[in-house]
Amino acid sequence: MAFKTVAIAGATGRIGAPILKALLDTNCFSITILTRRDSTASDTPFPTTVKTALVSYASTSTLSHALRGQDVVISALTSSSPDAQHALLSAAVHAGVQRFIPSEFGSDTQNAHAASLPVFASKKDMESRLEGLAAQGHISYTYIFNGPFLDFGLAAGFLGLDLQQRKVTYLDAGEARFSTTTCATVARVVTGVLARPEQTRNRAVYVHDAALSLKDLLRLAKRALGDEGWTEVDGGTAAAGEKASYEKLARGEKDMGVFVGFLMAAIFREGYGGLFGEVDNEMFGIGQMGEGEIVEVIRKVGGVRAG
């Protein structure tokens, strides 16, 4: 049976906003946006074709009321809100929701090495709970693994390539290839999951726009922004960064800088699943980006118009 009613949490965020746009573009779903009473998102002017529901993640009853009649709940909540996502899942089960898509976008946490990294502890807790509920027939789920977001990663300098400073910091000499996907493509995959309930039931789907190395990204960035003024830095190895993060964690440090080493390990270390062996692009009608398309992404992020 096709899904018709969809509720989305985190619809104004980095991945939530593209997901909402993709859902609207299909013109196939009745959409409800969950907004917190204490959030500035509650003042966001959403399209008149969507419903909004003010909720409190501290109240299962208000969440459950908002989710009644929904076929699917999509969580685009940030990783800093694990308790809110668990509350959302509890309410979804209570309301009889059929499918839950958790905020698992990113690294392959089904990979044993990546799954053991502390940065993914809350994701693994959610997966364990979801899989248990699914086994009992209470709800179904789909995980979407897409690697790091290409456009956001470039904008934030997260992938090791800083477009504003024209600087690349190599891990493992910049040779390791990794799967990466734009936010817009991930959003398309979400709509594709909803259109294929049985094919995507209780499983992970893997997608990427491209498999690139940092050396590939620098080469394409030079095409996009020009050859001059780039600095290349040896950032050591992903293994050393992971080891340093464990040492910082053992000293009681818990800031985001500690967890970056774990994230880099998941992306760049061999055997950690950063480069997907097989992808489900064909299922969703998504091709691989050509180099010219990646150059355009870099130009857009870098604020340069095509000549």
Coordinates of C-alpha atoms in Angstrom, one line a residue:
M1 CA 0.0 0.0 0.0
A2 CA 1.4 3.4 -1.0
F3 CA 2.0 6.0 1.7
K4 CA -0.1 9.1 1.6
T5 CA 0.3 11.0 4.9
V6 CA 3.7 12.1 6.1
A7 CA 4.9 14.0 9.2
I8 CA 8.3 15.6 9.3
A9 CA 10.3 16.7 12.3
G10 CA 13.1 19.2 11.7
A11 CA 11.7 20.6 8.5
T12 CA 13.7 23.8 8.6
G13 CA 17.1 22.2 9.1
R14 CA 20.0 21.4 6.8
I15 CA 18.5 18.2 5.5
G16 CA 14.9 18.8 6.6
A17 CA 14.3 21.8 4.3
P18 CA 15.4 19.9 1.1
I19 CA 13.3 16.9 2.2
L20 CA 10.2 19.1 2.6
K21 CA 10.8 20.7 -0.8
A22 CA 11.2 17.3 -2.4
L23 CA 7.9 16.1 -0.8
L24 CA 6.1 19.2 -2.0
D25 CA 7.5 18.8 -5.5
T26 CA 6.0 15.4 -5.9
N27 CA 2.5 16.7 -5.1
C28 CA 1.7 13.1 -3.8
F29 CA 1.6 13.5 0.0
S30 CA -0.4 15.2 2.7
I31 CA 2.3 16.7 4.8
T32 CA 2.3 17.7 8.4
I33 CA 5.3 19.7 9.8
L34 CA 6.0 19.2 13.5
T35 CA 7.3 22.4 15.2
R36 CA 8.3 22.9 18.8
R37 CA 6.6 25.6 20.8
D38 CA 10.0 26.9 21.9
S39 CA 11.5 26.9 18.5
T40 CA 11.9 29.9 16.1
A41 CA 10.8 27.4 13.4
S42 CA 7.3 27.8 14.7
D43 CA 7.4 31.3 13.1
T44 CA 8.5 30.0 9.7
P45 CA 6.0 30.7 7.0
F46 CA 5.3 27.3 5.4
P47 CA 3.4 26.7 2.2
T48 CA -0.4 26.8 2.7
T49 CA -0.6 23.2 1.3
V50 CA 1.0 21.8 4.4
K51 CA -0.3 21.4 7.9
T52 CA 1.6 22.4 11.0
A53 CA 1.4 20.9 14.5
L54 CA 2.9 22.6 17.6
V55 CA 4.4 19.8 19.8
S56 CA 6.5 19.2 22.8
Y57 CA 9.0 16.4 22.7
A58 CA 8.6 16.2 26.5
S59 CA 5.0 15.1 26.0
T60 CA 4.3 11.8 24.3
S61 CA 0.6 12.5 24.4
T62 CA 0.8 15.8 22.4
L63 CA 3.2 14.1 19.9
S64 CA 0.9 11.1 19.6
H65 CA -2.1 13.3 18.9
A66 CA -0.2 15.1 16.2
L67 CA 0.8 11.8 14.6
R68 CA -2.6 10.2 14.4
G69 CA -3.5 9.3 10.9
Q70 CA 0.1 9.6 9.6
D71 CA 1.5 6.8 7.5
V72 CA 5.2 7.9 7.8
V73 CA 7.3 9.9 10.2
I74 CA 10.5 11.4 8.9
S75 CA 13.0 12.6 11.5
A76 CA 15.4 15.3 10.3
L77 CA 16.3 16.2 13.9
T78 CA 19.9 16.9 14.6
S79 CA 22.3 14.5 16.3
S80 CA 22.2 16.8 19.3
S81 CA 18.5 15.8 19.9
P82 CA 18.6 12.0 20.5
D83 CA 16.0 12.2 23.3
A84 CA 13.6 14.1 21.1
Q85 CA 14.0 11.4 18.4
H86 CA 13.3 8.6 20.9
A87 CA 10.2 10.5 22.0
L88 CA 9.1 10.9 18.4
L89 CA 9.5 7.1 17.9
S90 CA 7.5 6.3 21.0
A91 CA 4.7 8.6 19.8
A92 CA 4.8 7.2 16.3
V93 CA 4.3 3.6 17.7
H94 CA 1.5 4.8 20.0
A95 CA -0.2 6.6 17.1
G96 CA 0.0 3.5 14.8
V97 CA 2.4 5.0 12.2
Q98 CA 3.6 2.5 9.6
R99 CA 7.1 3.7 8.7
F100 CA 9.8 5.6 10.6
I101 CA 12.7 7.1 8.8
P102 CA 15.2 8.1 11.5
S103 CA 17.9 10.8 11.2
E104 CA 20.5 8.3 10.2
F105 CA 21.7 10.3 7.1
G106 CA 25.4 10.0 6.7
S107 CA 27.9 7.3 7.5
D108 CA 27.2 3.6 7.2
T109 CA 26.5 2.6 10.8
Q110 CA 25.8 -0.9 9.7
N111 CA 29.5 -1.3 9.2
A112 CA 31.0 -2.9 12.3
H113 CA 34.1 -0.6 12.5
A114 CA 32.0 2.6 12.1
A115 CA 29.3 1.4 14.4
S116 CA 31.9 1.0 17.3
L117 CA 32.9 4.7 17.1
P118 CA 31.5 6.7 20.0
V119 CA 30.2 9.5 17.8
F120 CA 27.5 7.1 16.5
A121 CA 26.4 5.8 19.9
S122 CA 23.1 7.5 19.8
K123 CA 22.4 6.3 16.3
K124 CA 23.1 2.8 17.3
D125 CA 20.8 3.1 20.2
M126 CA 18.0 4.2 17.8
E127 CA 18.8 1.4 15.4
S128 CA 18.6 -1.2 18.1
R129 CA 15.3 0.1 19.4
L130 CA 13.8 0.4 15.9
E131 CA 14.8 -3.0 14.9
G132 CA 13.3 -4.5 18.1
L133 CA 10.0 -2.7 17.5
A134 CA 10.0 -3.8 13.9
A135 CA 10.6 -7.4 14.9
Q136 CA 7.5 -7.2 17.1
G137 CA 5.4 -5.8 14.3
H138 CA 4.9 -2.4 15.9
I139 CA 6.4 -0.3 13.1
S140 CA 8.7 -0.5 10.1
Y141 CA 11.8 1.5 9.3
T142 CA 14.2 2.6 6.5
Y143 CA 17.8 3.9 7.1
I144 CA 19.3 6.1 4.4
F145 CA 23.1 6.1 4.2
N146 CA 24.6 8.7 1.9
G147 CA 28.1 9.5 3.2
P148 CA 28.9 13.1 4.1
F149 CA 26.8 15.8 2.4
L150 CA 28.9 17.1 -0.5
D151 CA 27.4 20.7 -0.6
F152 CA 27.3 21.2 3.2
G153 CA 30.7 19.6 3.7
L154 CA 32.2 22.0 1.2
A155 CA 30.4 25.0 2.7
A156 CA 31.6 24.1 6.2
G157 CA 35.1 23.0 5.2
F158 CA 34.3 19.7 6.9
L159 CA 35.6 17.5 4.1
G160 CA 39.1 18.8 4.5
L161 CA 38.7 21.3 1.7
D162 CA 38.3 24.9 2.7
L163 CA 37.1 26.9 -0.3
Q164 CA 37.2 30.3 1.4
Q165 CA 40.8 29.8 2.5
R166 CA 41.8 27.8 -0.6
K167 CA 43.3 25.2 1.6
V168 CA 43.1 21.4 1.6
T169 CA 44.1 19.3 4.6
Y170 CA 44.9 15.8 3.4
L171 CA 44.2 12.6 5.5
D172 CA 46.1 9.5 4.3
A173 CA 47.7 11.6 1.6
G174 CA 44.3 12.5 0.1
E175 CA 44.1 9.2 -1.7
A176 CA 41.2 7.5 0.1
R177 CA 37.9 7.6 -1.9
F178 CA 34.6 8.1 -0.1
S179 CA 30.9 8.2 -1.0
T180 CA 29.3 11.6 -0.9
T181 CA 25.9 13.0 -1.8
T182 CA 24.2 16.4 -2.0
C183 CA 21.3 17.3 0.3
A184 CA 19.0 17.5 -2.7
T185 CA 19.8 14.0 -3.8
V186 CA 19.2 12.6 -0.3
A187 CA 15.8 14.4 -0.3
R188 CA 14.9 12.7 -3.6
V189 CA 15.8 9.4 -2.0
V190 CA 13.4 10.0 0.8
T191 CA 10.6 10.5 -1.6
G192 CA 11.7 7.4 -3.5
V193 CA 11.6 5.4 -0.2
L194 CA 8.0 6.5 0.3
A195 CA 7.1 5.5 -3.2
R196 CA 8.5 2.0 -2.6
P197 CA 7.2 0.8 0.7
E198 CA 7.9 -2.9 0.4
Q199 CA 11.3 -2.6 -1.4
T200 CA 12.6 -0.3 1.4
R201 CA 10.9 -2.0 4.4
N202 CA 13.2 -2.7 7.4
R203 CA 16.5 -2.2 5.6
A204 CA 19.2 0.4 4.9
V205 CA 19.4 2.0 1.5
Y206 CA 22.8 3.3 0.2
V207 CA 23.1 6.1 -2.3
H208 CA 25.8 8.5 -3.4
D209 CA 26.3 11.1 -6.1
A210 CA 30.0 10.4 -6.4
A211 CA 32.9 8.5 -5.0
L212 CA 35.8 11.0 -4.6
S213 CA 39.1 11.5 -2.9
L214 CA 40.4 14.7 -1.4
K215 CA 42.8 14.9 -4.3
D216 CA 39.9 14.6 -6.7
L217 CA 38.1 17.4 -4.8
L218 CA 41.1 19.7 -5.0
R219 CA 41.5 19.1 -8.7
L220 CA 37.8 19.9 -9.3
A221 CA 37.9 22.9 -7.0
K222 CA 40.8 24.3 -9.1
R223 CA 38.6 23.9 -12.2
A224 CA 35.7 25.6 -10.5
L225 CA 37.6 28.5 -8.7
G226 CA 40.9 28.8 -10.5
D227 CA 44.4 27.3 -10.0
E228 CA 46.1 30.0 -8.0
G229 CA 46.6 30.4 -4.3
W230 CA 45.9 26.9 -3.0
T231 CA 47.7 25.5 0.0
E232 CA 48.1 21.7 0.6
V233 CA 48.6 20.5 4.1
D234 CA 49.5 17.0 5.4
G235 CA 46.9 16.2 8.1
G236 CA 48.4 12.8 9.0
T237 CA 46.2 9.7 9.0
A238 CA 42.6 9.0 9.8
A239 CA 43.8 6.2 12.1
A240 CA 46.0 8.7 14.1
G241 CA 43.1 11.1 14.3
E242 CA 40.8 8.4 15.7
K243 CA 43.4 7.4 18.2
A244 CA 43.8 11.0 19.4
S245 CA 40.0 11.3 19.8
Y246 CA 39.9 8.2 22.0
E247 CA 42.7 9.7 24.1
K248 CA 40.8 13.0 24.4
L249 CA 37.6 11.2 25.4
A250 CA 39.5 9.2 28.0
R251 CA 40.6 12.6 29.5
G252 CA 37.0 13.6 29.8
E253 CA 36.9 16.0 26.8
K254 CA 33.6 15.9 25.0
D255 CA 33.5 18.9 22.7
M256 CA 32.8 18.6 18.9
G257 CA 36.5 18.7 18.2
V258 CA 36.9 15.3 19.9
F259 CA 34.3 13.7 17.7
V260 CA 35.7 15.0 14.4
G261 CA 38.4 12.4 14.6
F262 CA 35.8 9.7 14.8
L263 CA 33.8 11.2 11.9
M264 CA 37.0 11.4 9.7
A265 CA 37.7 7.7 10.5
A266 CA 34.2 6.7 9.3
I267 CA 34.7 8.6 6.1
F268 CA 38.4 7.9 5.3
R269 CA 39.6 4.8 7.0
E270 CA 39.8 1.6 4.9
G271 CA 37.2 -0.9 6.1
Y272 CA 35.0 1.6 7.9
G273 CA 32.4 1.8 5.1
G274 CA 33.1 5.3 3.9
L275 CA 33.2 4.0 0.3
F276 CA 30.0 2.1 -0.4
G277 CA 30.6 -1.2 -2.1
E278 CA 27.1 -1.3 -3.7
V279 CA 24.5 1.5 -4.0
D280 CA 20.8 1.6 -4.5
N281 CA 20.9 4.5 -6.9
E282 CA 19.2 2.6 -9.7
M283 CA 16.2 1.8 -7.5
F284 CA 15.6 5.6 -7.2
G285 CA 16.6 6.6 -10.7
I286 CA 19.6 8.5 -9.5
G287 CA 22.8 8.5 -11.7
Q288 CA 26.3 9.3 -10.8
M289 CA 27.4 13.0 -11.0
G290 CA 29.8 13.8 -13.7
E291 CA 32.9 16.0 -13.0
G292 CA 31.2 19.0 -14.7
E293 CA 28.3 18.7 -12.2
I294 CA 30.6 18.5 -9.2
V295 CA 32.4 21.6 -10.5
E296 CA 29.1 23.4 -10.6
V297 CA 28.4 22.4 -7.0
I298 CA 31.7 23.7 -5.9
R299 CA 31.1 27.0 -7.9
K300 CA 27.8 27.4 -6.2
V301 CA 29.1 26.8 -2.7
G302 CA 32.1 29.0 -3.4
G303 CA 29.9 31.8 -4.6
V304 CA 31.3 31.9 -8.2
R305 CA 29.1 32.2 -11.2
A306 CA 29.8 30.0 -14.2
G307 CA 31.6 31.9 -17.0

